[in-house]
C-alpha cells in the first residue's frame, strides 16, 4: 500500500487488515490521523495498525481515557479526541513530544487539525452499519 490509496472493505476484518498493511510500513514519528463518523470503523482500523506494528492484540477505543499506550516495534499512542472539549486541552497533552516518540494513532483527528504535523497520514473512512467502507489514505 502506498501512502495514497483508496480501499473498499466489506467486513471489519478487511478494515483491520487494511490498517495492518499500513501499520507494517510505519516507524518512529509517524502520525495516523483517522476521521469518519461514529461507527465508521476508526477503532477497527486502529486495531489493525497496532497489529501491523507488532503491538498488543487487545485494542479498544480510548474514548474515556483519551490515550491508550501499546508497545510494539515502537511505542504506540492511541488517542481519541471525541470527548475533548477544546484545542487548549489537547495542547496540554504535549502532542509534539508524543508524536516524536514512536507512532501515534488519532481518532477524530479532524478535531485537532491545527495540532497535527504537516506530514500526518490522513485516513478517512466513509460508510456505516452494514455498508461497505471506503477508506481513503493520503499523506502530504
Ligand atoms: P469508530 O471507531 O469509527 O466509531 P468502530 O471501529 O468502533 O468505529 O466500529 C465500527 C463498527 O462497524 C463495528 O461494529 C464493526 O463491526 C462494524 N462494521 C461493519 N462493517 C465494517 C467494515 N467494512 N469496516 C469496519 N467496521 C465495520
Ligand atoms: Mg472509535
GROMACS .gro file of C-alpha atoms and ligand atoms in nm:
model
  168
    1UNK     CA    1   0.000   0.000   0.000
    2UNK     CA    2   0.132   0.339  -0.086
    3UNK     CA    3   0.059   0.647   0.121
    4UNK     CA    4  -0.209   0.742  -0.131
    5UNK     CA    5  -0.474   0.477  -0.159
    6UNK     CA    6  -0.847   0.416  -0.167
    7UNK     CA    7  -0.959   0.080  -0.034
    8UNK     CA    8  -1.309  -0.064  -0.016
    9UNK     CA    9  -1.372  -0.307   0.269
   10UNK     CA   10  -1.678  -0.526   0.323
   11UNK     CA   11  -1.615  -0.651   0.676
   12UNK     CA   12  -1.446  -0.537   0.999
   13UNK     CA   13  -1.177  -0.798   0.932
   14UNK     CA   14  -1.094  -0.636   0.595
   15UNK     CA   15  -1.079  -0.292   0.755
   16UNK     CA   16  -0.847  -0.425   1.024
   17UNK     CA   17  -0.632  -0.589   0.755
   18UNK     CA   18  -0.604  -0.254   0.572
   19UNK     CA   19  -0.485  -0.097   0.897
   20UNK     CA   20  -0.236  -0.378   0.947
   21UNK     CA   21  -0.094  -0.325   0.597
   22UNK     CA   22  -0.041   0.043   0.673
   23UNK     CA   23   0.097  -0.035   1.020
   24UNK     CA   24   0.372  -0.253   0.872
   25UNK     CA   25   0.508   0.048   0.684
   26UNK     CA   26   0.515   0.282   0.985
   27UNK     CA   27   0.804   0.393   1.200
   28UNK     CA   28   0.914   0.646   1.457
   29UNK     CA   29   0.740   0.981   1.427
   30UNK     CA   30   0.454   0.868   1.205
   31UNK     CA   31   0.109   1.003   1.291
   32UNK     CA   32  -0.208   0.835   1.163
   33UNK     CA   33  -0.496   1.084   1.159
   34UNK     CA   34  -0.829   0.899   1.143
   35UNK     CA   35  -1.159   1.065   1.056
   36UNK     CA   36  -1.508   0.940   0.984
   37UNK     CA   37  -1.843   0.920   1.164
   38UNK     CA   38  -1.909   0.733   1.487
   39UNK     CA   39  -1.922   0.366   1.390
   40UNK     CA   40  -1.733   0.412   1.062
   41UNK     CA   41  -1.452   0.181   1.173
   42UNK     CA   42  -1.175   0.404   1.308
   43UNK     CA   43  -1.107   0.183   1.611
   44UNK     CA   44  -1.125  -0.125   1.388
   45UNK     CA   45  -0.862   0.024   1.153
   46UNK     CA   46  -0.650   0.136   1.451
   47UNK     CA   47  -0.654  -0.221   1.584
   48UNK     CA   48  -0.500  -0.332   1.255
   49UNK     CA   49  -0.237  -0.059   1.264
   50UNK     CA   50  -0.132  -0.173   1.613
   51UNK     CA   51  -0.110  -0.531   1.490
   52UNK     CA   52   0.100  -0.420   1.192
   53UNK     CA   53   0.337  -0.264   1.442
   54UNK     CA   54   0.354  -0.594   1.633
   55UNK     CA   55   0.164  -0.438   1.922
   56UNK     CA   56  -0.085  -0.595   2.162
   57UNK     CA   57  -0.399  -0.761   2.034
   58UNK     CA   58  -0.645  -0.602   2.275
   59UNK     CA   59  -0.706  -0.261   2.125
   60UNK     CA   60  -1.017  -0.083   2.248
   61UNK     CA   61  -1.140   0.266   2.187
   62UNK     CA   62  -0.969   0.508   2.424
   63UNK     CA   63  -1.282   0.725   2.426
   64UNK     CA   64  -1.290   0.755   2.805
   65UNK     CA   65  -0.920   0.770   2.883
   66UNK     CA   66  -0.811   0.986   2.587
   67UNK     CA   67  -0.484   0.799   2.526
   68UNK     CA   68  -0.403   0.429   2.535
   69UNK     CA   69  -0.044   0.312   2.515
   70UNK     CA   70   0.075  -0.005   2.344
   71UNK     CA   71   0.419  -0.145   2.298
   72UNK     CA   72   0.508  -0.276   1.954
   73UNK     CA   73   0.817  -0.237   1.736
   74UNK     CA   74   0.797   0.120   1.861
   75UNK     CA   75   0.584   0.283   2.133
   76UNK     CA   76   0.225   0.329   2.011
   77UNK     CA   77  -0.007   0.602   2.136
   78UNK     CA   78  -0.377   0.569   2.053
   79UNK     CA   79  -0.563   0.893   2.110
   80UNK     CA   80  -0.934   0.969   2.074
   81UNK     CA   81  -1.037   1.334   2.053
   82UNK     CA   82  -1.412   1.264   2.053
   83UNK     CA   83  -1.477   1.395   2.404
   84UNK     CA   84  -1.211   1.658   2.414
   85UNK     CA   85  -1.354   1.998   2.496
   86UNK     CA   86  -1.100   2.228   2.340
   87UNK     CA   87  -0.777   2.259   2.149
   88UNK     CA   88  -0.627   2.405   2.468
   89UNK     CA   89  -0.698   2.077   2.648
   90UNK     CA   90  -0.521   1.889   2.368
   91UNK     CA   91  -0.228   2.129   2.370
   92UNK     CA   92  -0.182   2.046   2.740
   93UNK     CA   93  -0.110   1.686   2.641
   94UNK     CA   94   0.221   1.785   2.486
   95UNK     CA   95   0.140   1.639   2.147
   96UNK     CA   96   0.470   1.730   1.975
   97UNK     CA   97   0.662   1.520   2.231
   98UNK     CA   98   0.407   1.239   2.191
   99UNK     CA   99   0.435   1.248   1.810
  100UNK     CA  100   0.816   1.232   1.825
  101UNK     CA  101   0.802   0.913   2.033
  102UNK     CA  102   0.700   0.614   1.819
  103UNK     CA  103   0.370   0.605   1.629
  104UNK     CA  104   0.057   0.799   1.723
  105UNK     CA  105  -0.289   0.694   1.602
  106UNK     CA  106  -0.561   0.958   1.645
  107UNK     CA  107  -0.938   0.906   1.619
  108UNK     CA  108  -1.144   1.218   1.538
  109UNK     CA  109  -0.825   1.379   1.413
  110UNK     CA  110  -1.036   1.635   1.223
  111UNK     CA  111  -1.094   1.799   1.564
  112UNK     CA  112  -0.729   1.885   1.610
  113UNK     CA  113  -0.613   1.962   1.257
  114UNK     CA  114  -0.410   2.269   1.366
  115UNK     CA  115  -0.209   2.048   1.602
  116UNK     CA  116  -0.127   1.775   1.351
  117UNK     CA  117   0.217   1.753   1.191
  118UNK     CA  118   0.210   1.855   0.822
  119UNK     CA  119   0.313   1.506   0.711
  120UNK     CA  120   0.044   1.322   0.910
  121UNK     CA  121  -0.109   1.024   0.728
  122UNK     CA  122  -0.476   1.106   0.685
  123UNK     CA  123  -0.716   0.810   0.686
  124UNK     CA  124  -1.079   0.894   0.617
  125UNK     CA  125  -1.345   0.622   0.645
  126UNK     CA  126  -1.686   0.657   0.479
  127UNK     CA  127  -1.978   0.420   0.535
  128UNK     CA  128  -2.178   0.299   0.833
  129UNK     CA  129  -2.360  -0.008   0.959
  130UNK     CA  130  -2.363  -0.291   0.704
  131UNK     CA  131  -2.241  -0.068   0.423
  132UNK     CA  132  -1.901  -0.126   0.264
  133UNK     CA  133  -1.640   0.119   0.389
  134UNK     CA  134  -1.437   0.343   0.162
  135UNK     CA  135  -1.100   0.412   0.323
  136UNK     CA  136  -0.901   0.699   0.174
  137UNK     CA  137  -0.538   0.728   0.275
  138UNK     CA  138  -0.344   1.042   0.185
  139UNK     CA  139  -0.021   1.196   0.303
  140UNK     CA  140   0.102   1.544   0.215
  141LIG     P1  141  -1.543   0.407   1.519
  141LIG     O1  142  -1.418   0.388   1.599
  141LIG     O2  143  -1.520   0.479   1.388
  141LIG     O3  144  -1.654   0.472   1.598
  141LIG     P2  145  -1.562   0.118   1.536
  141LIG     O4  146  -1.437   0.069   1.471
  141LIG     O5  147  -1.564   0.123   1.686
  141LIG     O6  148  -1.596   0.264   1.475
  141LIG     O7  149  -1.689   0.035   1.492
  141LIG     C1  150  -1.717   0.004   1.359
  141LIG     C2  151  -1.839  -0.086   1.359
  141LIG     O8  152  -1.882  -0.111   1.226
  141LIG     C3  153  -1.812  -0.221   1.423
  141LIG     O9  154  -1.924  -0.261   1.497
  141LIG     C4  155  -1.791  -0.313   1.304
  141LIG    O10  156  -1.827  -0.445   1.331
  141LIG     C5  157  -1.887  -0.252   1.203
  141LIG     N1  158  -1.850  -0.276   1.063
  141LIG     C6  159  -1.928  -0.332   0.970
  141LIG     N2  160  -1.867  -0.338   0.851
  141LIG     C7  161  -1.746  -0.283   0.867
  141LIG     C8  162  -1.637  -0.257   0.781
  141LIG     N3  163  -1.636  -0.289   0.650
  141LIG     N4  164  -1.527  -0.197   0.835
  141LIG     C9  165  -1.526  -0.161   0.966
  141LIG     N5  166  -1.627  -0.181   1.052
  141LIG    C10  167  -1.737  -0.242   1.004
  142LIG    MG1  168  -1.360   0.459   1.791
   0.00000   0.00000   0.00000
